[in-house]
PDB file of N, CA and C in Angstrom:
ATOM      1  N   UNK A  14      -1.645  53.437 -75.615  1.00 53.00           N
ATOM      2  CA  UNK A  14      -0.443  52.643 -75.573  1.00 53.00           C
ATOM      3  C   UNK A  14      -0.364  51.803 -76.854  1.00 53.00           C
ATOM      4  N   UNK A  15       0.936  51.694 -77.496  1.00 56.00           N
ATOM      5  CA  UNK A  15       1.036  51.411 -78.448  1.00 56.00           C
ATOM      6  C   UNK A  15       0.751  49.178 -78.170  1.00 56.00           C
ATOM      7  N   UNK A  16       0.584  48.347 -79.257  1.00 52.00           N
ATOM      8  CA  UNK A  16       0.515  47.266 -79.265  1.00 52.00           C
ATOM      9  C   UNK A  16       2.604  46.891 -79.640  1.00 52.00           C
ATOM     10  N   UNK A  17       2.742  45.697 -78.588  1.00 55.00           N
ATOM     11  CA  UNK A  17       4.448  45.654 -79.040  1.00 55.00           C
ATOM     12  C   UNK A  17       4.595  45.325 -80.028  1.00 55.00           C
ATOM     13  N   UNK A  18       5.575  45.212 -81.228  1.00 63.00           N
ATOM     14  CA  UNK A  18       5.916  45.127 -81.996  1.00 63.00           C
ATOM     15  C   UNK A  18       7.014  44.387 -82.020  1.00 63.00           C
ATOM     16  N   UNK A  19       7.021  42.747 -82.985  1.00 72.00           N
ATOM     17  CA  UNK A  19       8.164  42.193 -82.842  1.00 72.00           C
ATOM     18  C   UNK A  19       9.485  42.395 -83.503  1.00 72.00           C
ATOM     19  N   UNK A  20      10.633  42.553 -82.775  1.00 87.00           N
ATOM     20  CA  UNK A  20      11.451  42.498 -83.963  1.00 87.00           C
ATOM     21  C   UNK A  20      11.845  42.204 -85.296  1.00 87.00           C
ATOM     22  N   UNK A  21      12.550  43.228 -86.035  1.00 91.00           N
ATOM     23  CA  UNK A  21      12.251  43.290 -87.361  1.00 91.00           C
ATOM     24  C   UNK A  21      13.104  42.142 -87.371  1.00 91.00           C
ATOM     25  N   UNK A  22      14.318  42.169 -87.659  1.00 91.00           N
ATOM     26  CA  UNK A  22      15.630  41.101 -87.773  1.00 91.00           C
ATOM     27  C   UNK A  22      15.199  39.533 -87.102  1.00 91.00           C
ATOM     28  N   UNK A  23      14.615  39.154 -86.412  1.00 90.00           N
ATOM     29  CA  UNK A  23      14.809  37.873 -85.903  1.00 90.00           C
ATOM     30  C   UNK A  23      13.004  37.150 -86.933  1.00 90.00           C
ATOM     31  N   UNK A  24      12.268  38.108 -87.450  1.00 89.00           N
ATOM     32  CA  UNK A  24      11.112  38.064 -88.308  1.00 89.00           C
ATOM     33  C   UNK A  24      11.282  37.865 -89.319  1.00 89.00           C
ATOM     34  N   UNK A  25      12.412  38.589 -89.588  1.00 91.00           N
ATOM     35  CA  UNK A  25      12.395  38.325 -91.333  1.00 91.00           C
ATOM     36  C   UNK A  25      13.293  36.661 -91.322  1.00 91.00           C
ATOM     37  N   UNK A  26      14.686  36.814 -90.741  1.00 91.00           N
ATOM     38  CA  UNK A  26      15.136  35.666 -90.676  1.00 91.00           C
ATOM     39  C   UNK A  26      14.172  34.337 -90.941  1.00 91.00           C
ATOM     40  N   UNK A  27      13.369  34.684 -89.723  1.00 91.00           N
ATOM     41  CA  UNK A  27      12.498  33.532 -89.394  1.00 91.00           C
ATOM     42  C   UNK A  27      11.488  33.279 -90.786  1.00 91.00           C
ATOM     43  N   UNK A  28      10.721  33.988 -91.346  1.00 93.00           N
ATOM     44  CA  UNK A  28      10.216  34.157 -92.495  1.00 93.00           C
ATOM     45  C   UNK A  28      10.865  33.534 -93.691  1.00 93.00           C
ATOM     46  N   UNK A  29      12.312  33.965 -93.936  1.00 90.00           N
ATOM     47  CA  UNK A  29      13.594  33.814 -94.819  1.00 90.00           C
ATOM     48  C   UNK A  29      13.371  31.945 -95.037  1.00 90.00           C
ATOM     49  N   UNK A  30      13.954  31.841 -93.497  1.00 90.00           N
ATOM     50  CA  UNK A  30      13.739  30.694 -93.391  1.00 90.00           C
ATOM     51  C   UNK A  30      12.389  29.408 -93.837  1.00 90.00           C
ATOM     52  N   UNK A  31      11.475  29.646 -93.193  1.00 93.00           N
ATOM     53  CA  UNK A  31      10.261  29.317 -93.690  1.00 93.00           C
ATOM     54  C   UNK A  31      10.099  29.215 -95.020  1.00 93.00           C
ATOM     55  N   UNK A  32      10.074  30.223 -95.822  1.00 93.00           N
ATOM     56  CA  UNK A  32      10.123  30.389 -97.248  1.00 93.00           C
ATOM     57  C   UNK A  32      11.058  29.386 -98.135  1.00 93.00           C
ATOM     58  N   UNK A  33      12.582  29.415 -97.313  1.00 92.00           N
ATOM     59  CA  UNK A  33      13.165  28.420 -98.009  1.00 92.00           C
ATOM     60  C   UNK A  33      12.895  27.119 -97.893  1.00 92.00           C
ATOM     61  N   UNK A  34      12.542  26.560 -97.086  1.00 95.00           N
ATOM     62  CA  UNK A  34      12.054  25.414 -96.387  1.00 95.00           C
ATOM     63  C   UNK A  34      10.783  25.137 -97.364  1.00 95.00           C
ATOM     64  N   UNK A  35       9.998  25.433 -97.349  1.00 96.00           N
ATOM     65  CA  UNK A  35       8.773  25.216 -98.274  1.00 96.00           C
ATOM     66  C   UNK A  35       8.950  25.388 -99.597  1.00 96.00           C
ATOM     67  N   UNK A  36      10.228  25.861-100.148  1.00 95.00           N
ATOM     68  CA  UNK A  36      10.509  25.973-101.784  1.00 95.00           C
ATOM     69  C   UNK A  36      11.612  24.910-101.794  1.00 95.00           C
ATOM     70  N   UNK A  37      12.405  24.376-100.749  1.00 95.00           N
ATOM     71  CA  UNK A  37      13.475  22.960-100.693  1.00 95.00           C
ATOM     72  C   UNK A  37      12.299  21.959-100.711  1.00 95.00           C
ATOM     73  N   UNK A  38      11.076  21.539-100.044  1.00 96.00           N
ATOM     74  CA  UNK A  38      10.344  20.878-100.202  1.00 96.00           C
ATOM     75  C   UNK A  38       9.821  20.293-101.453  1.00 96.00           C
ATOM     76  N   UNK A  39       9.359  21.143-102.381  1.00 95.00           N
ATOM     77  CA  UNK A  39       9.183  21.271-103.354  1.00 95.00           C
ATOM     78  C   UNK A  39      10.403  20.978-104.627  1.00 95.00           C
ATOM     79  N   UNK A  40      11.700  21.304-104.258  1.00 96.00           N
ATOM     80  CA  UNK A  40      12.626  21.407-105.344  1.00 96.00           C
ATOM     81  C   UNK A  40      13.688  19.394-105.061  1.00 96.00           C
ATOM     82  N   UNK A  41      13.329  19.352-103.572  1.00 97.00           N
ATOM     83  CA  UNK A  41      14.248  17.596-103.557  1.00 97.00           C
ATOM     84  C   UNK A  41      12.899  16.921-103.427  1.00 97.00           C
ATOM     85  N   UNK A  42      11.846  16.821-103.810  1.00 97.00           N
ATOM     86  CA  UNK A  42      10.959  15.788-103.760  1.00 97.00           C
ATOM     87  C   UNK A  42      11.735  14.479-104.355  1.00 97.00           C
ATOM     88  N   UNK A  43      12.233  13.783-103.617  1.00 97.00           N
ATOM     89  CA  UNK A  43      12.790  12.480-104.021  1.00 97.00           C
ATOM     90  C   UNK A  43      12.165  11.774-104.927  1.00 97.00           C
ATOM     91  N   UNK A  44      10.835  11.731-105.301  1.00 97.00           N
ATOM     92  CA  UNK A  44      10.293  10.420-105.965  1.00 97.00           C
ATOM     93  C   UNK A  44      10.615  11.430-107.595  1.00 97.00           C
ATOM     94  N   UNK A  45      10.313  12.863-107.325  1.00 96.00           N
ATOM     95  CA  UNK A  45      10.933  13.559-109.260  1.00 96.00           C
ATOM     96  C   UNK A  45      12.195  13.108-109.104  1.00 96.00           C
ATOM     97  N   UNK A  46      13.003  13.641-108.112  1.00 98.00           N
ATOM     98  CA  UNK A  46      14.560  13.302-108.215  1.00 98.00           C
ATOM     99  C   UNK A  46      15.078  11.589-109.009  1.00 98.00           C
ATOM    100  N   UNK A  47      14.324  11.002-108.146  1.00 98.00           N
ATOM    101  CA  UNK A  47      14.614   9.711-108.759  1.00 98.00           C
ATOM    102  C   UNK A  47      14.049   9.441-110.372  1.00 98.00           C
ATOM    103  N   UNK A  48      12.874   9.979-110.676  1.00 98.00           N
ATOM    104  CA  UNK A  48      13.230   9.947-112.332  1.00 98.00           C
ATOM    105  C   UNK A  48      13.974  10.750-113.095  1.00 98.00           C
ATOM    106  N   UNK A  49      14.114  12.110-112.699  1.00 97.00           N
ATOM    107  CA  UNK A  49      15.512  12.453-113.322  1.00 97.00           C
ATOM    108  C   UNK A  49      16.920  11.622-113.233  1.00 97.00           C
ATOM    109  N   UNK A  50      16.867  10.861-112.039  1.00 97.00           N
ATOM    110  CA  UNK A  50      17.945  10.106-112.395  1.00 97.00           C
ATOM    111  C   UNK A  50      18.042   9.206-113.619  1.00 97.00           C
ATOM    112  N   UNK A  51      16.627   8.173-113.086  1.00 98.00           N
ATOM    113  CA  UNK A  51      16.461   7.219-113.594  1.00 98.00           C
ATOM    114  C   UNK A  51      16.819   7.476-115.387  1.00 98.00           C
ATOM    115  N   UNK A  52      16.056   8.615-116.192  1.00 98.00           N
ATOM    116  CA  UNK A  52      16.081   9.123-116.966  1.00 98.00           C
ATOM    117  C   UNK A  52      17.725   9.670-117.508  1.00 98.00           C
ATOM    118  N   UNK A  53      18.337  10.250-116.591  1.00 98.00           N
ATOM    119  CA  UNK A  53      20.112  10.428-117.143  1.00 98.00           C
ATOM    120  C   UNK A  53      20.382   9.007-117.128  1.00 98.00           C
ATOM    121  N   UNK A  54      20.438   7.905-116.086  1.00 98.00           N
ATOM    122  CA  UNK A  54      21.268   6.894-116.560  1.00 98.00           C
ATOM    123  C   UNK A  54      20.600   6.498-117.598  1.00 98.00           C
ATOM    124  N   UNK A  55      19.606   6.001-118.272  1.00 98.00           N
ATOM    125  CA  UNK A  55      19.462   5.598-119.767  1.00 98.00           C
ATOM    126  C   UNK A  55      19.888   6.131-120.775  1.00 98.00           C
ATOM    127  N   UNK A  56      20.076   7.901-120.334  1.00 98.00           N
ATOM    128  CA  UNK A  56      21.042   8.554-121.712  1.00 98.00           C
ATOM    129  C   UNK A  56      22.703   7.687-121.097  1.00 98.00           C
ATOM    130  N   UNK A  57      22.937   7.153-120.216  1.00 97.00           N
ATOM    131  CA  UNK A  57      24.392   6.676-120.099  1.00 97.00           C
ATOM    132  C   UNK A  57      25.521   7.362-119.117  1.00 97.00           C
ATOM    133  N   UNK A  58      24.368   8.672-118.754  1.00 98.00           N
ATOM    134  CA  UNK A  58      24.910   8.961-117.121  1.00 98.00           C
ATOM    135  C   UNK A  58      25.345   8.485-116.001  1.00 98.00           C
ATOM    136  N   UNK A  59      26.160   9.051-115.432  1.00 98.00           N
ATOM    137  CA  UNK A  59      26.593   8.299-113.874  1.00 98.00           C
ATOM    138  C   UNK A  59      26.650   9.475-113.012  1.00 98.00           C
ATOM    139  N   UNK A  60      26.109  10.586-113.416  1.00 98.00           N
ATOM    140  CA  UNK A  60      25.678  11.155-111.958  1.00 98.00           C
ATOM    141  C   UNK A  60      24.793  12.692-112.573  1.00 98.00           C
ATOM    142  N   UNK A  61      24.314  13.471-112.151  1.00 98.00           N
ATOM    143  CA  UNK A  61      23.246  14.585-112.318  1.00 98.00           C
ATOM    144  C   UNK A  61      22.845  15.621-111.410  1.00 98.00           C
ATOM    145  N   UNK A  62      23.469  16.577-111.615  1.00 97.00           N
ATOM    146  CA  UNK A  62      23.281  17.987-111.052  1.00 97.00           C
ATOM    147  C   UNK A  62      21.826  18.419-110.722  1.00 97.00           C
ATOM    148  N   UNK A  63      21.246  18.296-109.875  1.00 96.00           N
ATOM    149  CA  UNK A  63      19.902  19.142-109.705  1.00 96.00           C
ATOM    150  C   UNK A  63      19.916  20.894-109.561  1.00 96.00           C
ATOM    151  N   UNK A  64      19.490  21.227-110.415  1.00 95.00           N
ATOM    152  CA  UNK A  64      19.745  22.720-110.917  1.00 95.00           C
ATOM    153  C   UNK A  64      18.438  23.339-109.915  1.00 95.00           C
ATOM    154  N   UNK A  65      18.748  24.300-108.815  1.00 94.00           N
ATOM    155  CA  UNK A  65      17.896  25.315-108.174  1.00 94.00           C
ATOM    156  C   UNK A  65      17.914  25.940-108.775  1.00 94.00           C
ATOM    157  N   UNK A  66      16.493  26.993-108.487  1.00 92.00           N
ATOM    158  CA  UNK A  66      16.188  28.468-108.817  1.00 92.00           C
ATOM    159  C   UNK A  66      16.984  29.454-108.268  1.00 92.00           C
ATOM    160  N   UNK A  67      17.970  30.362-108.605  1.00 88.00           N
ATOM    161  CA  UNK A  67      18.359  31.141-108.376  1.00 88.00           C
ATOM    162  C   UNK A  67      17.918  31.506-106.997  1.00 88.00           C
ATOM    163  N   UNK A  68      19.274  32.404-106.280  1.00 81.00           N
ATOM    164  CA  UNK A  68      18.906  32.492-104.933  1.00 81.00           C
ATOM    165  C   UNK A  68      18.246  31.922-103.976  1.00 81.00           C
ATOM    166  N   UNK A  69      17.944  30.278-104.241  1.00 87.00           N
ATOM    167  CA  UNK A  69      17.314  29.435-103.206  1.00 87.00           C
ATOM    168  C   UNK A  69      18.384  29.005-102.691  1.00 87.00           C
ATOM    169  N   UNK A  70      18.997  28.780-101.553  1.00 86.00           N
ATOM    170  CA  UNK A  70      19.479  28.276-100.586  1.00 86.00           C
ATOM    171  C   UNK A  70      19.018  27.278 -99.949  1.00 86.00           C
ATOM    172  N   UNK A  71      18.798  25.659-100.199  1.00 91.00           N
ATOM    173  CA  UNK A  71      18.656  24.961 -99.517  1.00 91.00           C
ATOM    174  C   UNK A  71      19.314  23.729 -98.531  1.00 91.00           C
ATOM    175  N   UNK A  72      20.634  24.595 -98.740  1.00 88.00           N
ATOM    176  CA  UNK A  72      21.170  23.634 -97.675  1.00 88.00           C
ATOM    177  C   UNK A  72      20.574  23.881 -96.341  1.00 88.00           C
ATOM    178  N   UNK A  73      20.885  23.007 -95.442  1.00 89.00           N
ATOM    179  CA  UNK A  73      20.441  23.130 -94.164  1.00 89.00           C
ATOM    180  C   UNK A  73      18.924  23.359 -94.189  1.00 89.00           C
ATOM    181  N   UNK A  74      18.293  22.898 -94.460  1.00 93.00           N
ATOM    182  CA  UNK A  74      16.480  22.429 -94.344  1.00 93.00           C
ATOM    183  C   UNK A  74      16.733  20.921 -94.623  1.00 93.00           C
ATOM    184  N   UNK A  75      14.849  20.512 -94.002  1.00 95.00           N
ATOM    185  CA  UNK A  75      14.756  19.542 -93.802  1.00 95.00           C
ATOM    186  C   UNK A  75      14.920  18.526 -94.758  1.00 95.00           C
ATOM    187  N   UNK A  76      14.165  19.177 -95.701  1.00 96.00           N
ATOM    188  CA  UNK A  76      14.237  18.124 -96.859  1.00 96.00           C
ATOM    189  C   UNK A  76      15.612  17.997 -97.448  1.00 96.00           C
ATOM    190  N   UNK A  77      16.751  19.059 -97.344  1.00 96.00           N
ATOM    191  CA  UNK A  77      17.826  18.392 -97.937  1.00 96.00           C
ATOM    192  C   UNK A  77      18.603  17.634 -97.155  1.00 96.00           C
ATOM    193  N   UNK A  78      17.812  17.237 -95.653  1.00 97.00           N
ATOM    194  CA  UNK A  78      18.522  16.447 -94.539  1.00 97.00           C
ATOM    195  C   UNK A  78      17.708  14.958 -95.264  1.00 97.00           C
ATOM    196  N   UNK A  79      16.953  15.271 -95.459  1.00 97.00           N
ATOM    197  CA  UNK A  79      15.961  14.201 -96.281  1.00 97.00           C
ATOM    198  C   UNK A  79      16.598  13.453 -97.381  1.00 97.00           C
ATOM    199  N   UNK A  80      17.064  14.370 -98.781  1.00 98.00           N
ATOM    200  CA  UNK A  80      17.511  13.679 -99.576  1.00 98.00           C
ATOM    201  C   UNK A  80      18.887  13.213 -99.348  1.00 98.00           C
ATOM    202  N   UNK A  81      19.530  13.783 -98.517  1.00 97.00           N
ATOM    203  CA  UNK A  81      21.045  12.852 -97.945  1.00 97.00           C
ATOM    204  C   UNK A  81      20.665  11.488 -97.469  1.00 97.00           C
ATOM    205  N   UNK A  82      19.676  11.322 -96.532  1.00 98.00           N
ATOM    206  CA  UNK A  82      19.294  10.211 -96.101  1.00 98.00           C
ATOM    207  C   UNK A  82      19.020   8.905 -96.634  1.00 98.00           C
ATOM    208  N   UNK A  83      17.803   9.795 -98.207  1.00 98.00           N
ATOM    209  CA  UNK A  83      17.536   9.080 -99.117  1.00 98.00           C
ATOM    210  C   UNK A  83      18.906   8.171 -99.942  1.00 98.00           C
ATOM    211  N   UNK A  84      18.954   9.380-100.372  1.00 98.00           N
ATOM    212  CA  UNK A  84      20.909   9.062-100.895  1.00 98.00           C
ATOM    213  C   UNK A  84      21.544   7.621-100.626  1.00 98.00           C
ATOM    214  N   UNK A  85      22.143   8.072 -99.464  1.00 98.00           N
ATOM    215  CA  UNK A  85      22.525   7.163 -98.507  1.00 98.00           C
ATOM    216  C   UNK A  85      21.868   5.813 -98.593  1.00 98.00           C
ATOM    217  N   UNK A  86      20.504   5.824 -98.149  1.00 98.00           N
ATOM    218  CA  UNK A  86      20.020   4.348 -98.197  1.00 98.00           C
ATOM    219  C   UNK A  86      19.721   3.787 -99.660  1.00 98.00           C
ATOM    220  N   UNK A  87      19.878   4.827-100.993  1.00 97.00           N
ATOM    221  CA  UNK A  87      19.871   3.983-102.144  1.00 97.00           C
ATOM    222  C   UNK A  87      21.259   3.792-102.930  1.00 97.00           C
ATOM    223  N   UNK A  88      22.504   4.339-102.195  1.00 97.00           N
ATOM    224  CA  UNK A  88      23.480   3.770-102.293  1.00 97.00           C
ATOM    225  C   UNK A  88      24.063   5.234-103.281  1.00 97.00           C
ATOM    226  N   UNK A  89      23.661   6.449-102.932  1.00 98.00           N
ATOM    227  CA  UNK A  89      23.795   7.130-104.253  1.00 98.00           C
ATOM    228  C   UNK A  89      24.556   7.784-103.403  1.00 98.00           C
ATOM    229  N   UNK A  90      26.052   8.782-104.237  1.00 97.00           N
ATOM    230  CA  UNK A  90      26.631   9.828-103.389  1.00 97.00           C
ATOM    231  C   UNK A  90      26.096  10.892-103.517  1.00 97.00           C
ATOM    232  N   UNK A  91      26.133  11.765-102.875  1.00 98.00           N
ATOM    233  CA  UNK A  91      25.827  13.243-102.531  1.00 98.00           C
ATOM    234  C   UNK A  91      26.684  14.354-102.452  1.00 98.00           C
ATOM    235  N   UNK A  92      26.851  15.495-103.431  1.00 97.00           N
ATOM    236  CA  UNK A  92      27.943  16.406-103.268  1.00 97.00           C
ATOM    237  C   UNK A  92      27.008  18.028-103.191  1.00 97.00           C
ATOM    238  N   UNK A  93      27.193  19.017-102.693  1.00 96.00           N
ATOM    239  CA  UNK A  93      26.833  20.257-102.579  1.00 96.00           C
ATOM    240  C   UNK A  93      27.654  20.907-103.742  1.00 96.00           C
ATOM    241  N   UNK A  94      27.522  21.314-104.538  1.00 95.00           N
ATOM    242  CA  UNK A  94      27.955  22.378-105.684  1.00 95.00           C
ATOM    243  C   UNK A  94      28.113  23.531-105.882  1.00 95.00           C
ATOM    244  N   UNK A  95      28.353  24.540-105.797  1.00 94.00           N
ATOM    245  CA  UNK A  95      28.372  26.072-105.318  1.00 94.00           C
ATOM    246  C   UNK A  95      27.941  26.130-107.155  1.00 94.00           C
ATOM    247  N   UNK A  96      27.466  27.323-107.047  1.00 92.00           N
ATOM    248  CA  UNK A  96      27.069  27.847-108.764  1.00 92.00           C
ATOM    249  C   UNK A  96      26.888  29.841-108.241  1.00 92.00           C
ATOM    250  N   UNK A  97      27.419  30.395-109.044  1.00 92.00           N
ATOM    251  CA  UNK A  97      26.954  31.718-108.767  1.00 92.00           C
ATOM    252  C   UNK A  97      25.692  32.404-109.585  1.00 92.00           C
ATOM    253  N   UNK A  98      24.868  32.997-109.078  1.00 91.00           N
ATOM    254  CA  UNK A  98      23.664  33.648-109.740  1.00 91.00           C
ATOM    255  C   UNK A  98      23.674  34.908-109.652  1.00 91.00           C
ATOM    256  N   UNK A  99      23.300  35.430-110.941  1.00 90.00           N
ATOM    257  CA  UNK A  99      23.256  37.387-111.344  1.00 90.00           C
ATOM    258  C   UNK A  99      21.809  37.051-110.699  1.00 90.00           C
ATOM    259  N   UNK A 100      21.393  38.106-109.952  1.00 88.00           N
ATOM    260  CA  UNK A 100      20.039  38.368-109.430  1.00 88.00           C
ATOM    261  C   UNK A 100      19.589  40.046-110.277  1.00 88.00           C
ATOM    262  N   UNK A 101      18.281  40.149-109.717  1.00 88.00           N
ATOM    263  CA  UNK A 101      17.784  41.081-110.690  1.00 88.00           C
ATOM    264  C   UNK A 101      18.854  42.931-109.775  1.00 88.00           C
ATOM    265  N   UNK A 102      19.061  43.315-110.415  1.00 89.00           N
ATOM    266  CA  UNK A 102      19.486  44.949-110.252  1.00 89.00           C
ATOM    267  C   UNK A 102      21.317  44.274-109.911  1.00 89.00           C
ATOM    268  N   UNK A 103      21.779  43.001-110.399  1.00 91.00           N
ATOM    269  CA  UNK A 103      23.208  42.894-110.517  1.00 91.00           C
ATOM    270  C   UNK A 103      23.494  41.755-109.188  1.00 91.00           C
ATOM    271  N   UNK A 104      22.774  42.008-108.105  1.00 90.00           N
ATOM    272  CA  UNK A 104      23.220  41.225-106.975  1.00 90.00           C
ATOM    273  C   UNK A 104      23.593  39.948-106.887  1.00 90.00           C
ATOM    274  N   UNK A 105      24.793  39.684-106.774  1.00 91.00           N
ATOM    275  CA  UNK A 105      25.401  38.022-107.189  1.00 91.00           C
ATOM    276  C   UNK A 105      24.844  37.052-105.606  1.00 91.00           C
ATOM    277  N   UNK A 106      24.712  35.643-105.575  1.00 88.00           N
ATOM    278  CA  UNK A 106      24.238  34.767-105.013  1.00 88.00           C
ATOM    279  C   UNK A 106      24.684  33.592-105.285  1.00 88.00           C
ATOM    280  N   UNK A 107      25.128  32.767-104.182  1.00 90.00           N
ATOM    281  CA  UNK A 107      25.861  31.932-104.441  1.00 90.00           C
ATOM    282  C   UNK A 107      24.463  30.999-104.472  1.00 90.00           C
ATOM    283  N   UNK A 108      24.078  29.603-104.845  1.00 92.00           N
ATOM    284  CA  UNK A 108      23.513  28.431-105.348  1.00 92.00           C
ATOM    285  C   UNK A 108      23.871  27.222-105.052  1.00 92.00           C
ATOM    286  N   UNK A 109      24.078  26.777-103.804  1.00 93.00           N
ATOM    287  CA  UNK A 109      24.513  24.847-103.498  1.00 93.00           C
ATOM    288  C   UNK A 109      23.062  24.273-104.297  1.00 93.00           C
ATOM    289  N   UNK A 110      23.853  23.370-105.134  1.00 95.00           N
ATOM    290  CA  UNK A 110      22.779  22.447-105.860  1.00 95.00           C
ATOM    291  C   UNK A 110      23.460  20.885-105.666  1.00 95.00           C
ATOM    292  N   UNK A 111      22.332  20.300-105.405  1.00 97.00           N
ATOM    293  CA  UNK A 111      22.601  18.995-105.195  1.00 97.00           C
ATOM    294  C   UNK A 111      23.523  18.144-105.936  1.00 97.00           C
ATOM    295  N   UNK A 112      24.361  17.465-106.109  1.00 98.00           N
ATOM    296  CA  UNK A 112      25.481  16.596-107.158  1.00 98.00           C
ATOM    297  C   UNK A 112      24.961  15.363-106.660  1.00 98.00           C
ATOM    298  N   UNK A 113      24.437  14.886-107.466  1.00 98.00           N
ATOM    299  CA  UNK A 113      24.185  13.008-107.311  1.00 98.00           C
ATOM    300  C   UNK A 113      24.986  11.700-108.005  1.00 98.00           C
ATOM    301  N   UNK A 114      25.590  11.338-107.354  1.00 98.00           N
ATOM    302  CA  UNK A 114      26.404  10.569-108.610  1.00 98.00           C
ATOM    303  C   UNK A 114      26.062   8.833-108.099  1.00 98.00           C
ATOM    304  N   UNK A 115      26.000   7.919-109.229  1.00 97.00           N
ATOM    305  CA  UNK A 115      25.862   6.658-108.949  1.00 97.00           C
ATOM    306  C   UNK A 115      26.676   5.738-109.913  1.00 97.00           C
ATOM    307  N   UNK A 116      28.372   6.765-110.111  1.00 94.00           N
ATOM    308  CA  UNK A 116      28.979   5.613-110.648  1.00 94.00           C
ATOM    309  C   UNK A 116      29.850   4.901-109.591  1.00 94.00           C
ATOM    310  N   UNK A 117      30.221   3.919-110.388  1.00 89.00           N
ATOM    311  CA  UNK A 117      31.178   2.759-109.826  1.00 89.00           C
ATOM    312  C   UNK A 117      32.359   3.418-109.128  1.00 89.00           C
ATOM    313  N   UNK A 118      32.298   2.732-108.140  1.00 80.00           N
ATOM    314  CA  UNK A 118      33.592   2.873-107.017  1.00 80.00           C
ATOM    315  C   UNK A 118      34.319   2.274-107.893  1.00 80.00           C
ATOM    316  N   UNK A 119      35.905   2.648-108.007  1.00 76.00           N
ATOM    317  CA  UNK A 119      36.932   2.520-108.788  1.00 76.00           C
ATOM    318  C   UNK A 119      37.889   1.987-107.482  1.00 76.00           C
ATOM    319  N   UNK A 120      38.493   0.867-107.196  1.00 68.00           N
ATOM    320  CA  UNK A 120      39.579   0.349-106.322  1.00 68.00           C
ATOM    321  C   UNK A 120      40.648   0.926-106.905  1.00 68.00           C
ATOM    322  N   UNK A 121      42.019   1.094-105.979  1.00 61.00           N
ATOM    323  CA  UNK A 121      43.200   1.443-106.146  1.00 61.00           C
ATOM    324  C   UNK A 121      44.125   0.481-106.571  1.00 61.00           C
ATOM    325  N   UNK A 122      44.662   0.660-108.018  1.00 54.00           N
ATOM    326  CA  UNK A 122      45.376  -0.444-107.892  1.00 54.00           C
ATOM    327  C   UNK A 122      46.810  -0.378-107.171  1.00 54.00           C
TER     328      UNK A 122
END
């Protein structure tokens, strides 16, 4: 008798997942994030794109529930960015990369 075998589709997902999760970990570590900021506003910046690796997808993981949070409590906005990526043999991929911005609220006159 054969040993069962788990489904292929709900494995890889799950894997997919995992994988991204542990490379979002790595890519919003807040305390680098914050010197790249720190570092654009002295060139005279008011906000800074965090550039992913191609085909990482990290919206929806923890850590980018993380750096919203962060965000938030240091007063910084948060935008998702779409970017498209050529992958290897042509395959296009879309790219949400983080948008951080910390300029001045502008009132209406």
């Amino acid at each position: 008798m054969k040993a069962p075998v788990e489904k292929l589709l709900p494995f890889l997902q799950k894997e997919s997942f995992l994988a991204r999760q542990d490379r979002a970990a790595v890519e919003l570590k807040t305390d680098v994030i914050r010197i790249m900021i720190l570092e654009a506003a002295r060139k005279g910046l008011t906000g800074i794109r965090i550039r992913m690796p191609d085909s990482l997808d990290v919206k929806g993981t923890p850590a980018a529930a993380d750096l919203k949070t962060w965000c938030r409590k240091e007063g910084l906005t948060l935008t998702w960015e779409r970017r498209s990526a050529t992958l290897e043999g042509g395959r296009q991929s879309d790219v949400w990369e983080p948008d951080i911005s910390w300029a001045p609220k502008v009132a209406d006159s």
